[in-house]
mmCIF file of C-alpha atoms in Angstrom:
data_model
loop_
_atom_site.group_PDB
_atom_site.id
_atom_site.type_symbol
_atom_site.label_atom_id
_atom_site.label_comp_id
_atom_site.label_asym_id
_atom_site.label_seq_id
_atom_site.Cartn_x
_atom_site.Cartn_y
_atom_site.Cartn_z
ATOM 1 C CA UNK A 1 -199.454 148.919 93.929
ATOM 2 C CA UNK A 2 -201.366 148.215 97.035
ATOM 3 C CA UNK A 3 -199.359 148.503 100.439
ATOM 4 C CA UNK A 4 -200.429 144.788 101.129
ATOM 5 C CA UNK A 5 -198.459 142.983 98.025
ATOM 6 C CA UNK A 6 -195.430 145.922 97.577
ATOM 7 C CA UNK A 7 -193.331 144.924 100.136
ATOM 8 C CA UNK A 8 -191.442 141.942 101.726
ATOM 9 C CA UNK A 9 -193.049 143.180 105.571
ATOM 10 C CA UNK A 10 -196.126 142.950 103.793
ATOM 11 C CA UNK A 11 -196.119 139.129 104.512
ATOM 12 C CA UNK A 12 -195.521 139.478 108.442
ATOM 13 C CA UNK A 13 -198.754 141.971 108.711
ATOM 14 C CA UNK A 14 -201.404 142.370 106.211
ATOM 15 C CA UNK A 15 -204.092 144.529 105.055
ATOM 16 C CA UNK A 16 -207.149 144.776 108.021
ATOM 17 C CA UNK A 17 -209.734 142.737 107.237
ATOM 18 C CA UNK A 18 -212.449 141.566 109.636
ATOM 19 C CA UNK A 19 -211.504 137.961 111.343
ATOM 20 C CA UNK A 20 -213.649 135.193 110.464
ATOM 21 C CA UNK A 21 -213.435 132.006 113.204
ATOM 22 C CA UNK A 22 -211.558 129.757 110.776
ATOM 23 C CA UNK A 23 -209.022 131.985 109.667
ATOM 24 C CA UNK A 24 -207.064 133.433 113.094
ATOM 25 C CA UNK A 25 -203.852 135.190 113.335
ATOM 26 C CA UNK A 26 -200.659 133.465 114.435
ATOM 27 C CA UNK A 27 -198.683 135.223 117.369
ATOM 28 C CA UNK A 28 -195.889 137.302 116.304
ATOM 29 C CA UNK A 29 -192.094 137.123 116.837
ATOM 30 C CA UNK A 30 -191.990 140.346 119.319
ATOM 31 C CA UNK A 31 -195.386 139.305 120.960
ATOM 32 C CA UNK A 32 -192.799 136.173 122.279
ATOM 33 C CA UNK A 33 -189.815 138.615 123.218
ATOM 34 C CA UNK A 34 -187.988 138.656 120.047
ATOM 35 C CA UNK A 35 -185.189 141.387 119.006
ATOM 36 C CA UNK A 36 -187.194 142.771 115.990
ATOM 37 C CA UNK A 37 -185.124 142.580 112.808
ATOM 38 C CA UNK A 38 -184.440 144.820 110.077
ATOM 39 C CA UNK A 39 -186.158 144.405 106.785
ATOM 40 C CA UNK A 40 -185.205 146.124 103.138
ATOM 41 C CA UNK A 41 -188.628 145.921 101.810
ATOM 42 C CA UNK A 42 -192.232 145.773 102.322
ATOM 43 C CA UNK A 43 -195.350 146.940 104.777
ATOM 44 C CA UNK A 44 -197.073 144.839 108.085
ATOM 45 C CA UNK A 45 -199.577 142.423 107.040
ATOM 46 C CA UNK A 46 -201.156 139.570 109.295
ATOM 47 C CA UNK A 47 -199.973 136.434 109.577
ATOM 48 C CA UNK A 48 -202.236 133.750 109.007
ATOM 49 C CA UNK A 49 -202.840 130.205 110.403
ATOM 50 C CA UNK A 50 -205.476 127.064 110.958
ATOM 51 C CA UNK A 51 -207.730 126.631 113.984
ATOM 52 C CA UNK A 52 -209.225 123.142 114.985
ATOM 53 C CA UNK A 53 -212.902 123.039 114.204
ATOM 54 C CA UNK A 54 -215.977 121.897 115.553
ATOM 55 C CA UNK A 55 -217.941 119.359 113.634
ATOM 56 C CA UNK A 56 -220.768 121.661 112.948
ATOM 57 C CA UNK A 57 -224.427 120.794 111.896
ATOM 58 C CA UNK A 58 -227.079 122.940 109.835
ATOM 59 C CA UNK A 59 -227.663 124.382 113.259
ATOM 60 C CA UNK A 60 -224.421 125.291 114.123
ATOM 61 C CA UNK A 61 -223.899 126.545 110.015
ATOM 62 C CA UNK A 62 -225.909 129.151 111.505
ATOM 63 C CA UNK A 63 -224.450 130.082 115.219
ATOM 64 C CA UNK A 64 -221.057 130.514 113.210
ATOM 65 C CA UNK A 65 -222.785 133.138 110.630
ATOM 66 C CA UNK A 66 -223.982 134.512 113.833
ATOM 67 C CA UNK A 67 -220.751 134.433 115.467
ATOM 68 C CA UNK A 68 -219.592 136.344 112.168
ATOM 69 C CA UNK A 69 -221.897 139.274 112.697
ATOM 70 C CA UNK A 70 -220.906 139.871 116.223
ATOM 71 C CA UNK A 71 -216.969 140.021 115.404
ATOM 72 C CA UNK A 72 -217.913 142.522 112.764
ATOM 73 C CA UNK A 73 -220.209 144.884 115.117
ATOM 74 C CA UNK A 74 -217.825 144.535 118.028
ATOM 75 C CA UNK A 75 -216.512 147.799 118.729
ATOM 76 C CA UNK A 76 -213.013 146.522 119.972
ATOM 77 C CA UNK A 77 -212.820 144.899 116.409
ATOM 78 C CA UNK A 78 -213.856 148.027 114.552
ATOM 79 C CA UNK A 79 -211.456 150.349 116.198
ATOM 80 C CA UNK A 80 -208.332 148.211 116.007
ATOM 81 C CA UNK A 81 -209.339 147.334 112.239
ATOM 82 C CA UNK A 82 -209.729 151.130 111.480
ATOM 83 C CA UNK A 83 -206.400 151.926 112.797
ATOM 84 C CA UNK A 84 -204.697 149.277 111.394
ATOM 85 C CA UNK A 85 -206.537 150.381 107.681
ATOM 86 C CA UNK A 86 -205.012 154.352 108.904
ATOM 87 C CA UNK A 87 -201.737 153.002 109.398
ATOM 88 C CA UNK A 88 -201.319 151.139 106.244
ATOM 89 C CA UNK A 89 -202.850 154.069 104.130
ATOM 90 C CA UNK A 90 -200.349 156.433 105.581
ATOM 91 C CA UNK A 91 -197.145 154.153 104.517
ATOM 92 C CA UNK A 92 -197.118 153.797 101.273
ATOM 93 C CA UNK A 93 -194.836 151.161 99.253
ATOM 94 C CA UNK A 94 -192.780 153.828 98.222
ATOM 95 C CA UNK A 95 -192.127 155.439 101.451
ATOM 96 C CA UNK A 96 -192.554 152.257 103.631
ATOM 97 C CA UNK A 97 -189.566 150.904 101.479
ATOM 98 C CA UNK A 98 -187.186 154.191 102.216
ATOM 99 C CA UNK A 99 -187.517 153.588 105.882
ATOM 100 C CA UNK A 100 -184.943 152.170 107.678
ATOM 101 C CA UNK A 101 -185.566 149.465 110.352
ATOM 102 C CA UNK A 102 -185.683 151.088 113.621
ATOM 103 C CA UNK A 103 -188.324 153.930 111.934
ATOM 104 C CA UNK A 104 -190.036 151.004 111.007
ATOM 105 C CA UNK A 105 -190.569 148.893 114.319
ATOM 106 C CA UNK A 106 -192.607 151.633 116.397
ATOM 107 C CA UNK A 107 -194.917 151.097 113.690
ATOM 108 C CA UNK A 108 -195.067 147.365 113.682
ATOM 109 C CA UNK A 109 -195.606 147.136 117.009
ATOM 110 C CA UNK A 110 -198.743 149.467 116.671
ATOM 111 C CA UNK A 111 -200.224 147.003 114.169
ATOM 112 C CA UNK A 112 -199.384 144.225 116.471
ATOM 113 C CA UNK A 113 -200.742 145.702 119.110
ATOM 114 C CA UNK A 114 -204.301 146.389 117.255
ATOM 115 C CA UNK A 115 -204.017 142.306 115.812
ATOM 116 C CA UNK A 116 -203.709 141.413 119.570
ATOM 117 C CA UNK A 117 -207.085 142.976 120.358
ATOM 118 C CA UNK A 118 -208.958 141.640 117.462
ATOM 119 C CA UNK A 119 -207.366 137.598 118.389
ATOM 120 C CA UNK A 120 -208.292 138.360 121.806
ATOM 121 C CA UNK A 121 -211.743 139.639 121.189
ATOM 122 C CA UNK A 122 -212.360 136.696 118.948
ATOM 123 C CA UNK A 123 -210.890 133.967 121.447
ATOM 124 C CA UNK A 124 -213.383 135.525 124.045
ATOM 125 C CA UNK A 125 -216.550 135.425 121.612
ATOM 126 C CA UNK A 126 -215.393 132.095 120.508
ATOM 127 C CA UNK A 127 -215.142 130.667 124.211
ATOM 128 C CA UNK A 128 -218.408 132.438 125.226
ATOM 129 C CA UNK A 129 -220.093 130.380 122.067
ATOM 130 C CA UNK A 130 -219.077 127.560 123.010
ATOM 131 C CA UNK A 131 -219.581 127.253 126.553
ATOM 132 C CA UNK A 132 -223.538 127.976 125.401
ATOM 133 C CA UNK A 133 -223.618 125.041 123.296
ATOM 134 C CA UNK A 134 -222.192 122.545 126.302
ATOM 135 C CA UNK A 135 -224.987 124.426 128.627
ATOM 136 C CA UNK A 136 -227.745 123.850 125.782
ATOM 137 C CA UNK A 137 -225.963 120.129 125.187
ATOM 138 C CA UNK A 138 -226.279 119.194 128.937
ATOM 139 C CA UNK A 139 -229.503 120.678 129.757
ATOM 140 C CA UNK A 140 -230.920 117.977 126.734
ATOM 141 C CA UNK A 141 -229.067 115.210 128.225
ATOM 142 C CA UNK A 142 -229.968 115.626 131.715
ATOM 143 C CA UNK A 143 -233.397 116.387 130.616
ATOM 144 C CA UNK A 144 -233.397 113.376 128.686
ATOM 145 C CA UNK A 145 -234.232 114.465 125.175
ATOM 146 C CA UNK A 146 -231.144 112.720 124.224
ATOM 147 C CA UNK A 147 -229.872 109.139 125.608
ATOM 148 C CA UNK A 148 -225.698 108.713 126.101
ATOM 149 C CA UNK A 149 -223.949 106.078 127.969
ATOM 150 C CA UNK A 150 -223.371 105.880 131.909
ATOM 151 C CA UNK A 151 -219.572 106.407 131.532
ATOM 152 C CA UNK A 152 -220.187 109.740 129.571
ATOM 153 C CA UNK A 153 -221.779 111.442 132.724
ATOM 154 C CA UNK A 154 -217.747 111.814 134.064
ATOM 155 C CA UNK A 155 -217.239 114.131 130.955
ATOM 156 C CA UNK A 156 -220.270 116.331 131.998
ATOM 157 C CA UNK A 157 -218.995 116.474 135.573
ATOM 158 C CA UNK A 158 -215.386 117.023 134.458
ATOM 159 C CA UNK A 159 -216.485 120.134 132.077
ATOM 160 C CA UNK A 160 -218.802 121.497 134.771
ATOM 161 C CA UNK A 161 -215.460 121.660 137.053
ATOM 162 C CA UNK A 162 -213.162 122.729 134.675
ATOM 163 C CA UNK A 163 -211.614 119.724 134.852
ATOM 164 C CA UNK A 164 -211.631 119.569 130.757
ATOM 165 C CA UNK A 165 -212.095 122.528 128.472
ATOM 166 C CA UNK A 166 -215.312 122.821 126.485
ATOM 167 C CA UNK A 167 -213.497 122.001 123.623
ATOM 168 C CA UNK A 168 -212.674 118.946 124.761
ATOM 169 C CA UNK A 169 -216.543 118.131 125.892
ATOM 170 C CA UNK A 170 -217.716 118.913 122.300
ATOM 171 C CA UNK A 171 -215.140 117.309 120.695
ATOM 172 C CA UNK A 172 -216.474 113.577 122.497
ATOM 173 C CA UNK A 173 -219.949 114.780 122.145
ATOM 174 C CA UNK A 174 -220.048 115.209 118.180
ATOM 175 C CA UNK A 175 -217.809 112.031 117.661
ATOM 176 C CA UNK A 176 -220.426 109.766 120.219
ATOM 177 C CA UNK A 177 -223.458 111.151 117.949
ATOM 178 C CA UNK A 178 -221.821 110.866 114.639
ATOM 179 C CA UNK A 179 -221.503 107.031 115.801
ATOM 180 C CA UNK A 180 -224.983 107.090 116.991
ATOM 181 C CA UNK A 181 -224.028 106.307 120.888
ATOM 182 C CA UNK A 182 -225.380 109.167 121.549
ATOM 183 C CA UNK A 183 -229.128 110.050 120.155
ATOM 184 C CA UNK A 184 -232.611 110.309 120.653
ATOM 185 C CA UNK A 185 -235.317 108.262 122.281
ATOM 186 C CA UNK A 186 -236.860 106.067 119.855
ATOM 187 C CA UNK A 187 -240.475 106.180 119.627
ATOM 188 C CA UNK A 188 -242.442 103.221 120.812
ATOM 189 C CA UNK A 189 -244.665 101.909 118.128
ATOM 190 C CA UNK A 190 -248.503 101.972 118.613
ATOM 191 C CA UNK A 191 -249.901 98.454 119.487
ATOM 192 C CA UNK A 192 -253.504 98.429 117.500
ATOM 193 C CA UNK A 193 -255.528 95.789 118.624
ATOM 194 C CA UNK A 194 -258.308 94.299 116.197
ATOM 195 C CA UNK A 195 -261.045 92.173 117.097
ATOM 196 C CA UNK A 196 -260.277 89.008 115.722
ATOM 197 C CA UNK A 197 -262.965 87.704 113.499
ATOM 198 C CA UNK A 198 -264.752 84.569 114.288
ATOM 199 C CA UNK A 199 -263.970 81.583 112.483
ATOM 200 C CA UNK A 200 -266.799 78.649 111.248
ATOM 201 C CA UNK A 201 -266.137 75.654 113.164
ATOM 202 C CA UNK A 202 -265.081 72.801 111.309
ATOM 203 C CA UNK A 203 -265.510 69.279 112.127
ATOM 204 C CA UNK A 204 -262.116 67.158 111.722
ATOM 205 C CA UNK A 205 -261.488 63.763 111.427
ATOM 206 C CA UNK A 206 -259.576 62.538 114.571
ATOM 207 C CA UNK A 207 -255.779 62.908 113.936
ATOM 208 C CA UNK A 208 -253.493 60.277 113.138
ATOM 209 C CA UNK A 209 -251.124 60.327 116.205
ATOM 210 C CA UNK A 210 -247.832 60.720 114.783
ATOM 211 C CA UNK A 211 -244.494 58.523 115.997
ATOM 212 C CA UNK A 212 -242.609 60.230 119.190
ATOM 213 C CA UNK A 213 -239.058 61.158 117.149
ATOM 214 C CA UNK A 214 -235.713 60.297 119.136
ATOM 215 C CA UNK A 215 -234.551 62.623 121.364
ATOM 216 C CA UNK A 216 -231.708 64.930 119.540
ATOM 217 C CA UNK A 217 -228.351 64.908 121.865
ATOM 218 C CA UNK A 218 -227.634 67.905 123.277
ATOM 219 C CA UNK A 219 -223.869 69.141 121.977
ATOM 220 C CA UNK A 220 -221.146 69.003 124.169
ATOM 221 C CA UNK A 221 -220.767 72.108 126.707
ATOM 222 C CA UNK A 222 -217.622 74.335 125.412
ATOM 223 C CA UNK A 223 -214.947 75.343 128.106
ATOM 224 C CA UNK A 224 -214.153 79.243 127.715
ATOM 225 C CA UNK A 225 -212.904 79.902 131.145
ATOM 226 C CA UNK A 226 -210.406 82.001 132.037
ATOM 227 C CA UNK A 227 -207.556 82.509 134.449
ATOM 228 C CA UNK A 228 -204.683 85.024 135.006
ATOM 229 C CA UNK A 229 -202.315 82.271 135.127
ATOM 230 C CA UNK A 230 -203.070 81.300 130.947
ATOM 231 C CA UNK A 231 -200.711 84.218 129.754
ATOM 232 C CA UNK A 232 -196.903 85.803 131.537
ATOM 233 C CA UNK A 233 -195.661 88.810 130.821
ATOM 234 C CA UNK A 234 -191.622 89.183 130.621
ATOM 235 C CA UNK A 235 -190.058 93.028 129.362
ATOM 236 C CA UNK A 236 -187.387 92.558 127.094
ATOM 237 C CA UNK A 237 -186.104 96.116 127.062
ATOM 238 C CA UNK A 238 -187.728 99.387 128.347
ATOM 239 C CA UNK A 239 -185.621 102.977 128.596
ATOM 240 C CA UNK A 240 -187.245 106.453 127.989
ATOM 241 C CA UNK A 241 -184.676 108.075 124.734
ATOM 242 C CA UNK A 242 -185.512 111.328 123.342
ATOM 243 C CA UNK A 243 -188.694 111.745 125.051
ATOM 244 C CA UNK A 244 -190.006 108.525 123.973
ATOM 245 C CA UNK A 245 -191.009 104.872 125.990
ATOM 246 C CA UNK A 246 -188.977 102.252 123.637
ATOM 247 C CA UNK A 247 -188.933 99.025 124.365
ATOM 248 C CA UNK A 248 -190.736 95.535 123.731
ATOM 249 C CA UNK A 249 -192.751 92.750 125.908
ATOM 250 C CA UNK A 250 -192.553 89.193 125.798
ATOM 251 C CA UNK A 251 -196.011 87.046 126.050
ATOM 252 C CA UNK A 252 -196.142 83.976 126.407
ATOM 253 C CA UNK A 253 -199.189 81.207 126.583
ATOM 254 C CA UNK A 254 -198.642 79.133 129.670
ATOM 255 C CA UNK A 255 -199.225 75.375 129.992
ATOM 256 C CA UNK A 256 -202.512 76.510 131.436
ATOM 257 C CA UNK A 257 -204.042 78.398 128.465
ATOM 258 C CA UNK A 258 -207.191 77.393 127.494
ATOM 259 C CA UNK A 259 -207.173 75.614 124.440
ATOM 260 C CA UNK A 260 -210.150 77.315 123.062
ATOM 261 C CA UNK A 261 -208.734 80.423 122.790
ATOM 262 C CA UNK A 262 -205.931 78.951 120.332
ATOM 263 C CA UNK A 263 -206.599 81.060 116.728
ATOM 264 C CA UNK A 264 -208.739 83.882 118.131
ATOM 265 C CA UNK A 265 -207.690 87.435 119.030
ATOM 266 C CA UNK A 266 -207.013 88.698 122.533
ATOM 267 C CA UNK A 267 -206.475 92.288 123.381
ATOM 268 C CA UNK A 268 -203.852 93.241 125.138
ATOM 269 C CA UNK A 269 -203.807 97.112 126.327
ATOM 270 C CA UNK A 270 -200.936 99.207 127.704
ATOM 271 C CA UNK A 271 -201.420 102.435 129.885
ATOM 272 C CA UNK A 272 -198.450 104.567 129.940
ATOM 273 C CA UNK A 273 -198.786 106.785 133.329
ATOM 274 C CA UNK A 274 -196.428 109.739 135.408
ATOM 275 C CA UNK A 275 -195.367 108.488 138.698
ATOM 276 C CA UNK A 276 -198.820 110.709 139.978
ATOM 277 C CA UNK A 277 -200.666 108.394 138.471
ATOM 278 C CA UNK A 278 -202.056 110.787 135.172
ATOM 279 C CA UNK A 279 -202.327 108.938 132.165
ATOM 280 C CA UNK A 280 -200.590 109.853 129.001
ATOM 281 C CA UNK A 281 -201.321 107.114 126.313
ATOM 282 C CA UNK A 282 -203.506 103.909 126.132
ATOM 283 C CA UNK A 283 -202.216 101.733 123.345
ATOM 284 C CA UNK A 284 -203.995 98.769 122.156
ATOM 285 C CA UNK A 285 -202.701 95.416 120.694
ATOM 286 C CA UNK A 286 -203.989 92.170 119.347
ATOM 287 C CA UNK A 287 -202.537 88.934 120.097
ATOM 288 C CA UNK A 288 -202.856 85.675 118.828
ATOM 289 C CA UNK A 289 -201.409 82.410 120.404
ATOM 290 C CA UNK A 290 -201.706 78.390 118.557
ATOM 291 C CA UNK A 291 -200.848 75.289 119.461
ATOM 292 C CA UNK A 292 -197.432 75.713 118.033
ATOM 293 C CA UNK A 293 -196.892 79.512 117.918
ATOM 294 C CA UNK A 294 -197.100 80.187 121.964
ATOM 295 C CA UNK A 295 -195.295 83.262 122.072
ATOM 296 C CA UNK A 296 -195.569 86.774 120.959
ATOM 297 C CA UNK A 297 -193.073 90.175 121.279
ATOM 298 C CA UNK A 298 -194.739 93.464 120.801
ATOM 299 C CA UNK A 299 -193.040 96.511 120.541
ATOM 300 C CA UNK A 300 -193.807 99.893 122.033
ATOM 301 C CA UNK A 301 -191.956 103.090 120.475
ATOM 302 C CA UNK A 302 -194.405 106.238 122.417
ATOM 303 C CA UNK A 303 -193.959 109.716 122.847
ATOM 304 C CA UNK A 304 -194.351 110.423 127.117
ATOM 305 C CA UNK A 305 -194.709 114.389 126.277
ATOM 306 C CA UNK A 306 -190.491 115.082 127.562
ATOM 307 C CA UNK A 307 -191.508 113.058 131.060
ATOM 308 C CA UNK A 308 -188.474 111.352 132.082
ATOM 309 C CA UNK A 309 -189.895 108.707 134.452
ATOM 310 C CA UNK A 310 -193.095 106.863 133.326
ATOM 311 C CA UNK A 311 -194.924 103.847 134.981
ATOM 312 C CA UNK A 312 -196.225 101.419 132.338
ATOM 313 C CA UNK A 313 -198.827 98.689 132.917
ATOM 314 C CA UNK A 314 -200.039 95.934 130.475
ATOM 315 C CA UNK A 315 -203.109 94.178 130.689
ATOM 316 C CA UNK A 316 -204.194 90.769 128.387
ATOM 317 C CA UNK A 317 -208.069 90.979 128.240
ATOM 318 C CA UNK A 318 -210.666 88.708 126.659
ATOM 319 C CA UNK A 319 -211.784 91.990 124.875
ATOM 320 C CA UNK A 320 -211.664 96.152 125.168
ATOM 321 C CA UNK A 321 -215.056 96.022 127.145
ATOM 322 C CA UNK A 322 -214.623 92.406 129.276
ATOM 323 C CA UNK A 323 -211.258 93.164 131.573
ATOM 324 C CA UNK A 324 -212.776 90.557 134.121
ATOM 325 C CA UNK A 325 -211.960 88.117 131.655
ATOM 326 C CA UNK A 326 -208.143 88.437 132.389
ATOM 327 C CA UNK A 327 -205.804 86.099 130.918
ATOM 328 C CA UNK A 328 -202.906 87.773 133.371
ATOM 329 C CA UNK A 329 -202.025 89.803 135.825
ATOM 330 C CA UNK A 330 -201.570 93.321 135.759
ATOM 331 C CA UNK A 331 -197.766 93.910 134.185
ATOM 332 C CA UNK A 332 -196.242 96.489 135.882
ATOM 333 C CA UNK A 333 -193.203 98.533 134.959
ATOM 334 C CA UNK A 334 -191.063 101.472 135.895
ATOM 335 C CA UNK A 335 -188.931 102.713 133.458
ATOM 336 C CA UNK A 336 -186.655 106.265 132.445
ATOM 337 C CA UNK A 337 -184.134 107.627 130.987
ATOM 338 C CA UNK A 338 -180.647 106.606 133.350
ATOM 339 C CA UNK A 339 -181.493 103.691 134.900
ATOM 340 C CA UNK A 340 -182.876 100.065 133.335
ATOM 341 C CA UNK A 341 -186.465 98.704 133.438
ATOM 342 C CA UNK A 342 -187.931 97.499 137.175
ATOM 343 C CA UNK A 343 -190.615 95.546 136.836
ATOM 344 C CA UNK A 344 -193.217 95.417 139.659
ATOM 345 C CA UNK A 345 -195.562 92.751 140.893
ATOM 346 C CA UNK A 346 -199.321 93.249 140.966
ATOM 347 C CA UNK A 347 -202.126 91.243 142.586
ATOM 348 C CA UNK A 348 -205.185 90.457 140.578
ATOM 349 C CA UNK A 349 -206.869 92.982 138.219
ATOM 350 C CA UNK A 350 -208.459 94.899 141.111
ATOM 351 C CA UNK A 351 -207.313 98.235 141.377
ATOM 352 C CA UNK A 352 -205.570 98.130 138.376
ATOM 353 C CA UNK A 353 -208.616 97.362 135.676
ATOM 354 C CA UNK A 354 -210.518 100.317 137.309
ATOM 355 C CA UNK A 355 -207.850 102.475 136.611
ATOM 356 C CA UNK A 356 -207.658 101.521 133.075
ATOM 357 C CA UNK A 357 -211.018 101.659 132.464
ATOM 358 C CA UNK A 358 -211.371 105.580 133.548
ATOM 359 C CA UNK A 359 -208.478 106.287 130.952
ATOM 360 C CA UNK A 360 -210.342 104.775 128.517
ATOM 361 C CA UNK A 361 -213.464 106.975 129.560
ATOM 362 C CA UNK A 362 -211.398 109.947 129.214
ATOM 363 C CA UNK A 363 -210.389 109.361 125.678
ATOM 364 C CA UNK A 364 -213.901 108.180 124.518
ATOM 365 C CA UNK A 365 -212.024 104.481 123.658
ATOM 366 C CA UNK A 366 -214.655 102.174 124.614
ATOM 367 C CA UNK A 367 -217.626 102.073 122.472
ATOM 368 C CA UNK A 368 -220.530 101.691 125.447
ATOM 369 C CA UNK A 369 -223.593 100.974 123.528
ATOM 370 C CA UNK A 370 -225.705 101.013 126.618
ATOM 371 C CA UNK A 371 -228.433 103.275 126.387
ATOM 372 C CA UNK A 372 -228.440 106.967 128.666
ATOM 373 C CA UNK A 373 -230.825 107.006 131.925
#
């Protein structure tokens, strides 16, 4: 019987292997404080978990096999697998299962220790990997080999600051270029001009002038202004509970909506925001007002991430990527757990629409087709 199957411990710990990137170890009980506990059975083996991955392409198949090879030559790795493989050779089931608990935990915490410096050996290569492939991504964007829109310089300044991880960067880089947003120049075709060959001249008869048709009317010009006074904005109920915004707003089409925007969608679009002004959660709606059906309630049920005052703000836009074409003003409201909604007053869009729009930057939720400098 193998020392990594024999034993109930043998589930905690494991039998050294070398790490691969996809398969890194979760942190262990005493690595948090905990008061180890006794066990009846079993050896140390290595817990196991999931990592989020990196869309990867045929090239970056190859930096992981790469990545790979340097875990296994790394001489941090080596050691700390060796001595884990010592340890585990030197217990045996039948003499790991005689010990008692407290001869056992000087032990454990040896293996720990060693699975410590392989995770944090592998975090580091990991991290130095992939701030090479923003430096390589940036240098062919700024170069221009590769064309992205305006709004996705801010994520190259934010990740040269620190101000995002490169983790983060990647993550909006592979999703713009899977949707084609961000690519390559496209080739201009080659004009070929050919001499155009001469033609025999042909005598005609002299046309027959043909009868000057009626003018066709022009159609009538269609109105699809808009105002901020065409939609209101009432709360019904707003109160932080259990670490979430719950609550519901009322819309309503005023008497000054413009009729032809009866049957088609409007986007409405709700920031939820810490009293410093950092944005937690942009939510987006559709509405749809008739003739007869001039009202609509949505309802908001978000988790704030345990804040306990929020500031939310509602916007009713023509679409995601037109806020000048406002149908109201910016709905402002400050809500939390003790006391009951405050709603604020706003002026025109102003302020307010710019500060939407660079939380939508953030989370790559506009779709910018225009193409890179």
């Amino acid at each position: 019987m193998s020392l990594r199957s024999g034993t109930q411990k043998a589930k905690k710990f494991g039998t050294p292997t070398t790490p691969t990137s996809t398969t890194p170890k979760a942190p262990s009980p005493r690595a948090t404080g905990g008061t180890p506990t006794a066990t009846t059975t079993g050896t140390p083996t290595k817990p196991t978990g999931t990592r989020k991955v990196i869309p990867q392409s045929a090239a970056g198949i190859a930096v992981q096999e790469k990545f790979k090879q340097q875990l296994q030559n790394n001489p941090i790795v080596r050691a700390a697998t060796e001595t884990i493989r010592i340890l585990q050779q030197q217990f045996k089931p039948r003499i790991w299962n005689r010990m008692s608990a407290s001869a056992k935990f000087p032990h454990e915490q040896v293996l720990q220790k060693e699975y410590d410096k392989i995770e944090a050996e592998k975090n580091r290569l990991i991290e130095i990997e992939l701030a090479a492939n923003v430096t390589q991504i940036i240098g062919a964007l700024e170069s221009g080999k590769q064309l992205y829109p305006d709004w996705f310089q801010n994520n190259i300044i934010w990740v040269k600051t620190g101000q995002i991880t490169s983790q983060s960067f990647l993550d909006s880089y592979y999703y713009l270029s899977n949707q084609g947003i961000i690519h390559a120049p496209m080739a201009e075709p080659e004009i070929i001009i050919e001499e155009p060959i001469p033609e025999p001249i042909i005598e005609l008869p002299e046309p027959i002038p043909e009868p000057i048709p009626e003018p066709i009317p022009e159609p009538p010009q269609v109105d699809d202004s808009i105002n901020t006074n065409m939609v209101t904005q009432q709360v019904i109920n707003f109160n932080i509970i259990n670490g979430r915004a719950v609550g519901s707003i009322k819309f309503v089409a005023t008497n000054n909506f413009n009729p032809y925007y009866y049957n088609k969608e409007i986007i409405n679009l709700v920031q939820f925001k810490t009293p410093n002004g950092v944005t937690l959660l942009v939510k987006e709606n559709r509405l749809r007002f008739t003739q007869t059906e001039r009202d609509e309630i949505i309802s908001y049920d978000e988790n704030i991430q345990e804040n306990t005052r929020i500031t939310v703000e509602s916007f009713v836009w023509e679409w995601m990527d037109k806020p000048a074409g406002a149908f109201s003003n910016k709905y402002t409201i400050n809500i939390s757990e003790t006391e009951p909604p405050k709603p604020t007053t706003s002026g025109f869009m102003g302020a307010g629409v710019a500060g939407a729009i660079a939380s939508l930057i953030l989370i790559g939720f506009i779709a910018d087709h225009k193409r890179g400098k």
